[in-house]
Coordinates of C-alpha atoms and ligand atoms in Angstrom, one line a residue:
M20 CA 6.3 -42.1 -22.4
K21 CA 7.1 -39.3 -24.0
A22 CA 6.0 -35.4 -22.6
L23 CA 6.8 -32.1 -24.2
V24 CA 6.1 -29.0 -21.9
T25 CA 6.1 -26.2 -23.7
G26 CA 7.5 -23.0 -21.3
I27 CA 9.3 -25.6 -19.5
S28 CA 11.3 -22.4 -17.4
G29 CA 8.1 -21.0 -16.5
F30 CA 6.8 -20.9 -13.1
V31 CA 4.2 -23.4 -14.0
G32 CA 6.4 -25.2 -16.7
S33 CA 8.7 -26.0 -13.7
H34 CA 6.6 -27.4 -11.6
M35 CA 5.0 -29.6 -14.4
A36 CA 8.5 -30.5 -14.9
E37 CA 8.8 -31.6 -11.8
F38 CA 5.4 -33.8 -11.6
L39 CA 6.1 -35.4 -14.7
L40 CA 9.6 -36.9 -13.2
S41 CA 7.5 -38.3 -10.6
R42 CA 6.0 -40.2 -12.8
N43 CA 8.8 -41.5 -14.7
A44 CA 7.6 -39.6 -18.2
E45 CA 10.4 -38.7 -20.5
V46 CA 10.3 -34.7 -20.4
V47 CA 10.9 -32.2 -23.0
G48 CA 10.6 -28.8 -22.9
T49 CA 10.4 -26.0 -25.3
I50 CA 12.4 -22.6 -24.1
R51 CA 13.2 -19.2 -26.3
N52 CA 16.9 -17.9 -26.4
R53 CA 15.8 -15.5 -23.8
S54 CA 14.4 -17.5 -21.2
R55 CA 15.8 -17.4 -18.2
M56 CA 16.2 -21.1 -16.5
N57 CA 16.7 -20.8 -12.8
H58 CA 13.4 -22.3 -12.5
I59 CA 14.8 -25.6 -13.8
E60 CA 18.1 -25.8 -12.8
H61 CA 17.9 -27.8 -10.3
L62 CA 16.3 -30.7 -12.6
G63 CA 19.5 -30.7 -15.0
N64 CA 19.8 -33.8 -17.4
K65 CA 16.5 -35.4 -15.9
I66 CA 14.8 -33.3 -18.6
R67 CA 16.2 -31.9 -22.1
L68 CA 15.5 -28.5 -23.6
V69 CA 15.0 -27.5 -27.4
E70 CA 15.0 -24.3 -28.3
C71 CA 11.3 -22.9 -30.3
E72 CA 9.9 -20.2 -31.0
L73 CA 6.4 -20.9 -30.7
R74 CA 5.3 -18.1 -32.9
D75 CA 6.9 -19.4 -35.5
P76 CA 5.7 -22.4 -37.6
F77 CA 8.7 -23.4 -38.8
S78 CA 10.2 -24.0 -35.5
V79 CA 7.2 -25.9 -34.2
E80 CA 6.7 -28.1 -37.0
T81 CA 10.6 -29.3 -36.4
L82 CA 10.4 -29.9 -33.0
V83 CA 6.9 -31.5 -33.2
E84 CA 8.1 -33.5 -36.0
K85 CA 11.5 -34.4 -34.4
E86 CA 9.9 -35.2 -30.9
R87 CA 6.5 -36.6 -31.6
P88 CA 5.3 -36.3 -28.1
D89 CA 2.7 -38.7 -26.0
L90 CA 1.5 -35.7 -24.4
I91 CA 1.7 -31.8 -24.7
F92 CA 1.3 -29.6 -21.5
H93 CA 1.3 -26.3 -23.3
L94 CA 1.8 -23.9 -20.9
A95 CA 3.7 -21.0 -22.7
A96 CA 1.7 -18.0 -22.6
Q97 CA 2.0 -14.0 -22.1
S98 CA 0.2 -15.0 -18.8
F99 CA 0.5 -11.3 -16.8
V100 CA -2.9 -9.3 -17.1
P101 CA -1.4 -5.7 -17.3
T102 CA 1.1 -6.5 -19.9
S103 CA -1.5 -6.8 -21.9
W104 CA -3.0 -3.9 -21.8
N105 CA 0.4 -2.0 -22.6
S106 CA 0.7 -4.7 -25.4
P107 CA -2.4 -5.8 -26.7
I108 CA -1.3 -7.1 -29.8
D109 CA 1.7 -9.0 -28.6
T110 CA -0.7 -10.9 -25.7
I111 CA -3.1 -12.0 -28.7
H112 CA -0.4 -12.9 -31.2
N113 CA 2.0 -14.7 -28.8
N114 CA -0.8 -16.8 -26.9
V115 CA -3.1 -17.6 -29.9
A116 CA -0.3 -17.8 -32.3
G117 CA 1.9 -20.1 -30.9
Q118 CA -1.6 -22.6 -29.9
V119 CA -2.5 -22.6 -33.8
N120 CA 1.4 -23.3 -34.6
L121 CA 1.2 -26.2 -32.9
F122 CA -2.7 -27.5 -33.6
E123 CA -1.3 -27.3 -37.1
A124 CA 1.9 -29.2 -36.6
I125 CA 0.6 -32.0 -35.3
R126 CA -2.7 -32.1 -37.2
R127 CA -0.5 -31.8 -40.4
I128 CA 1.9 -34.7 -39.3
G129 CA -0.7 -36.8 -38.0
L130 CA 0.1 -38.0 -34.6
N131 CA -2.5 -38.7 -31.6
T132 CA -0.9 -36.7 -29.4
K133 CA -3.0 -35.8 -25.9
I134 CA -2.5 -31.7 -25.8
Q135 CA -3.1 -29.8 -22.9
I136 CA -4.3 -26.0 -23.0
A137 CA -3.9 -23.8 -20.3
C138 CA -7.4 -21.8 -20.4
S139 CA -7.8 -19.1 -18.0
S140 CA -10.6 -18.1 -15.1
E141 CA -10.1 -14.2 -16.6
E142 CA -12.3 -15.9 -19.5
Y143 CA -15.5 -15.4 -17.2
G144 CA -14.8 -11.7 -16.8
Q145 CA -17.6 -9.6 -15.2
V146 CA -19.2 -12.4 -13.1
E147 CA -22.9 -11.3 -11.8
P148 CA -24.2 -12.0 -9.0
G149 CA -25.9 -15.5 -8.4
E150 CA -23.2 -16.8 -10.9
T151 CA -21.1 -18.6 -8.3
P152 CA -19.5 -20.5 -7.8
I153 CA -18.7 -20.7 -11.9
R154 CA -19.4 -23.4 -13.8
E155 CA -18.1 -24.2 -17.4
T156 CA -21.3 -23.5 -18.9
N157 CA -21.1 -19.2 -17.6
P158 CA -21.2 -16.6 -20.3
L159 CA -18.0 -15.1 -21.1
R160 CA -17.7 -11.6 -20.4
P161 CA -13.4 -11.1 -20.8
L162 CA -12.4 -8.0 -19.3
S163 CA -8.5 -7.7 -20.9
P164 CA -6.7 -8.5 -24.1
Y165 CA -5.5 -10.9 -21.7
A166 CA -8.6 -12.9 -20.7
I167 CA -9.3 -12.7 -24.9
S168 CA -6.3 -14.3 -26.1
K169 CA -7.3 -16.7 -23.5
V170 CA -11.1 -17.2 -25.2
A171 CA -9.5 -17.6 -28.4
Q172 CA -6.9 -20.3 -26.9
D173 CA -9.9 -22.4 -25.4
Y174 CA -12.4 -22.2 -28.6
L175 CA -9.8 -23.0 -31.0
G176 CA -8.9 -26.1 -28.6
Y177 CA -12.9 -26.8 -29.3
Q178 CA -12.6 -26.4 -32.6
Y179 CA -9.6 -28.4 -33.8
Y180 CA -10.9 -31.3 -31.6
K181 CA -14.5 -30.8 -33.5
S182 CA -13.1 -30.0 -36.9
Y183 CA -10.0 -32.5 -37.0
G184 CA -10.7 -34.3 -34.0
L185 CA -7.2 -33.2 -32.3
H186 CA -7.1 -34.5 -28.8
V187 CA -7.3 -31.3 -27.0
V188 CA -8.6 -30.8 -23.2
R189 CA -9.3 -27.5 -21.9
T190 CA -8.2 -26.7 -18.5
I191 CA -10.0 -23.6 -17.2
T192 CA -7.7 -22.5 -14.2
F193 CA -8.5 -20.5 -11.4
N194 CA -5.7 -18.4 -9.8
H195 CA -3.1 -20.5 -8.6
T196 CA 0.6 -19.7 -6.8
G197 CA 3.3 -21.2 -4.9
P198 CA 6.9 -21.4 -4.9
R199 CA 8.4 -19.6 -8.2
R200 CA 5.4 -17.8 -8.8
G201 CA 6.6 -14.6 -10.8
E202 CA 6.8 -11.3 -8.8
N203 CA 4.8 -9.2 -10.8
F204 CA 1.4 -11.5 -9.5
V205 CA 0.2 -10.6 -6.3
T206 CA 1.0 -13.5 -3.9
S207 CA 4.1 -13.3 -5.0
N208 CA 4.7 -9.5 -5.4
F209 CA 3.4 -8.8 -1.4
A210 CA 5.1 -11.9 -0.4
K211 CA 8.4 -10.8 -1.9
Q212 CA 7.7 -7.0 -0.3
I213 CA 7.2 -8.8 3.0
V214 CA 10.6 -10.8 3.2
D215 CA 11.8 -7.3 1.9
I216 CA 10.8 -5.7 5.0
E217 CA 11.9 -8.3 7.2
K218 CA 15.4 -8.5 5.6
G219 CA 15.7 -4.9 6.4
K220 CA 15.9 -4.0 1.8
K221 CA 12.9 -1.6 2.5
P222 CA 11.3 0.3 4.7
P223 CA 7.6 -1.1 6.3
V224 CA 5.6 -0.2 3.5
I225 CA 3.8 -2.4 1.3
Y226 CA 2.5 -0.7 -1.9
V227 CA -1.0 -2.4 -3.2
G228 CA -3.5 -2.2 -6.1
N229 CA -7.2 -3.2 -5.6
L230 CA -7.6 -5.4 -2.5
E231 CA -11.3 -6.0 -3.2
A232 CA -11.1 -8.4 -5.9
K233 CA -11.8 -11.9 -5.1
R234 CA -10.1 -14.7 -6.2
D235 CA -10.0 -18.1 -5.8
F236 CA -6.6 -19.9 -5.1
T237 CA -5.1 -23.1 -5.5
D238 CA -1.8 -24.3 -5.1
V239 CA 0.2 -24.4 -8.6
R240 CA 1.1 -28.5 -7.0
D241 CA -2.0 -29.5 -7.1
V242 CA -2.5 -27.8 -10.3
V243 CA -0.2 -29.8 -12.4
R244 CA -1.4 -33.3 -11.0
G245 CA -4.6 -31.7 -12.6
Y246 CA -3.0 -31.2 -15.9
W247 CA -1.8 -34.9 -16.0
L248 CA -5.5 -36.2 -14.9
A249 CA -6.9 -33.9 -17.6
L250 CA -5.0 -35.9 -20.2
E251 CA -5.5 -39.4 -18.6
K252 CA -8.7 -39.1 -17.7
G253 CA -10.7 -36.0 -19.1
T254 CA -12.6 -36.6 -22.6
P255 CA -11.3 -34.5 -25.6
G256 CA -12.8 -31.2 -26.5
E257 CA -14.0 -30.8 -23.0
A258 CA -13.4 -27.7 -21.0
Y259 CA -13.2 -28.3 -17.4
N260 CA -12.9 -26.1 -14.4
I261 CA -9.8 -25.9 -11.8
A262 CA -9.9 -24.5 -8.9
S263 CA -10.5 -24.4 -5.0
G264 CA -13.7 -23.5 -4.6
T265 CA -12.7 -21.3 -1.7
C266 CA -12.2 -17.5 -2.4
Y267 CA -10.6 -14.5 -0.5
T268 CA -10.5 -10.8 -0.7
I269 CA -7.1 -9.3 -1.6
A270 CA -7.0 -8.0 1.4
E271 CA -7.4 -11.3 3.1
M272 CA -4.9 -13.1 1.4
L273 CA -2.5 -9.7 2.2
N274 CA -3.7 -10.9 5.8
T275 CA -3.3 -14.7 5.7
L276 CA 0.6 -13.9 4.6
L277 CA 1.1 -11.1 7.3
S278 CA 0.2 -13.7 10.0
F279 CA 3.6 -15.6 9.3
S280 CA 5.4 -12.9 9.5
N281 CA 6.5 -10.6 12.9
V282 CA 6.7 -6.9 10.5
K283 CA 4.7 -4.1 11.0
I284 CA 3.5 -3.0 7.8
E285 CA 2.0 0.3 6.6
V286 CA -0.6 -0.5 3.3
K287 CA -0.1 2.1 0.5
T288 CA -2.2 2.3 -2.7
D289 CA -0.3 2.7 -5.9
P290 CA -2.2 4.2 -8.3
A291 CA 0.1 2.6 -11.3
R292 CA -1.7 -0.9 -9.3
L293 CA -5.1 -0.3 -10.6
R294 CA -6.4 -1.7 -13.9
P295 CA -8.2 -0.4 -16.8
S296 CA -10.9 -2.7 -15.3
D297 CA -10.8 -5.8 -12.9
V298 CA -12.3 -8.8 -12.5
E299 CA -14.5 -8.7 -9.2
I300 CA -14.8 -12.0 -8.2
L301 CA -13.9 -16.0 -9.6
L302 CA -14.5 -18.4 -7.4
G303 CA -15.0 -21.9 -9.1
D304 CA -16.9 -24.7 -9.2
Y305 CA -15.0 -27.5 -9.8
G306 CA -17.1 -30.5 -9.7
K307 CA -17.2 -31.3 -13.6
F308 CA -13.2 -31.7 -13.0
R309 CA -13.6 -33.9 -10.0
E310 CA -16.5 -36.1 -11.5
A311 CA -14.2 -36.5 -14.9
T312 CA -11.0 -37.6 -12.9
G313 CA -11.0 -37.7 -9.1
W314 CA -8.8 -34.5 -8.8
K315 CA -9.4 -32.3 -6.0
P316 CA -7.4 -29.5 -4.1
E317 CA -5.0 -31.0 -1.5
I318 CA -2.8 -28.4 -0.2
P319 CA -4.4 -26.0 1.8
F320 CA -4.5 -21.8 1.1
E321 CA -2.4 -21.3 4.3
R322 CA 0.2 -23.8 3.6
T323 CA 0.7 -22.3 0.0
M324 CA 1.0 -18.7 1.2
E325 CA 3.6 -20.1 4.3
D326 CA 5.3 -21.9 1.5
L327 CA 5.7 -18.8 -1.2
L328 CA 7.1 -17.0 2.1
H329 CA 9.7 -19.8 2.4
Y330 CA 10.4 -19.1 -0.7
W331 CA 10.7 -15.5 -1.0
R332 CA 12.8 -16.2 2.1
S333 CA 15.4 -18.2 0.6
Q334 CA 16.0 -15.9 -2.5
T335 CA 18.9 -13.8 -2.1
Ligands
GDD401 N1 -0.4 -8.0 -9.7 C1 -0.7 -7.2 -8.8 N2 -2.4 -7.4 -8.4 C2 -2.7 -7.2 -7.7 C3 -1.9 -5.7 -6.7 N3 -2.5 -5.1 -5.8 C4 -3.9 -5.9 -5.9 N4 -3.8 -6.5 -7.1 C5 -5.2 -7.6 -7.6 O1 -5.0 -8.7 -7.2 C6 -5.7 -9.8 -8.0 C7 -4.8 -10.7 -8.8 O2 -4.1 -10.5 -9.4 P1 -2.6 -10.6 -10.5 O3 -2.2 -12.0 -9.0 O4 -2.0 -10.4 -11.2 O5 -3.5 -12.0 -10.8 P2 -5.1 -11.9 -12.2 O6 -5.2 -11.0 -12.6 O7 -5.9 -12.6 -10.8 O8 -4.6 -13.6 -13.4 C8 -4.2 -14.8 -13.0 O9 -5.1 -15.8 -12.8 C9 -5.7 -15.8 -14.1 C10 -6.6 -16.9 -14.4 O10 -8.1 -16.4 -13.2 C11 -4.0 -16.2 -14.7 O11 -5.0 -16.6 -16.0 C12 -3.3 -15.4 -15.0 O12 -2.3 -16.0 -15.8 C13 -2.7 -14.9 -13.8 O13 -2.0 -16.0 -13.4 C14 -6.4 -8.7 -9.0 O14 -7.7 -8.2 -8.8 C15 -5.3 -7.1 -9.4 O15 -6.1 -6.1 -9.5 C16 -0.5 -5.6 -7.0 O16 0.2 -5.2 -6.5 N5 -0.5 -6.0 -8.1

């Protein structure tokens, strides 16, 4: 079983690679010339890396023709919401063109590859009272260029299944975190600030943005198991929420992190961390995915938060 992971050097990609190796899959991953390798160095020659620029159709077609994977986990993306306001066209081009190039390559070469695509709960955007927990049937009211790029990826998955019969499974993943989460994202950002304070690298002040937002966090290690099950048992063309079914305010998430540390910290709002529009609440109903695959989250939120702090403590 050969699995291709796009974005293998990223946060989710590195966990996906570890999971696939535990299932004895042959793992090939795409990197770009500027990719950082620190998340996958420990995997050594257990995985094979191929340089591929997903925005370039020739690069993608060459890769797909040569590798002919059985499974694709399409995780490469510009995934940070604030960046999408600074460079909306780049986010949309990167996320949408990369996926179209993959789909077109599979279709033109005529492979039966099963493809998981990483859609996002950001697509739901403005969620009205009474709509939580959010089901896949909820209207999409995206609130950022990033969310728009994910709506496009999501519906391209639907369209390529309907038009050409491509085996695409659309996973709509709610927030996920754990060791190696990039430091821009809120859980890692706060964990790293706490660890920097513990190590005396910065004064005991933690800078924050909107602490009122509510998010549904799943451990990345549960998420990648979900992606595997999505291709093993999911129905092509369908969209599935992957979530924990519980949500916390960002303030509660911060307090959970602080409960694992001894430092006394002052919390200050940094206006630069506030967004033009922020999604107020994301709380997912994963019943459809559970029904189809048997998946449920196994790692409790507190353990994820503690592991994240341990991760940052282990970094120099
Ligand atoms: N990044 C960040 N966010 C902050 C901060 N303070 C408060 N927040 C709030 O924390 C929430 C989560 O922010 P992020 O961690 O940046 O994630 P996101 O915008 O929810 O997007 C993540 O989840 C999506 C799925 O819903 C993913 O698709 C996306 O790639 C990303 O992982 C947002 O409401 C944000 O305003 C801060 O200092 N930094």
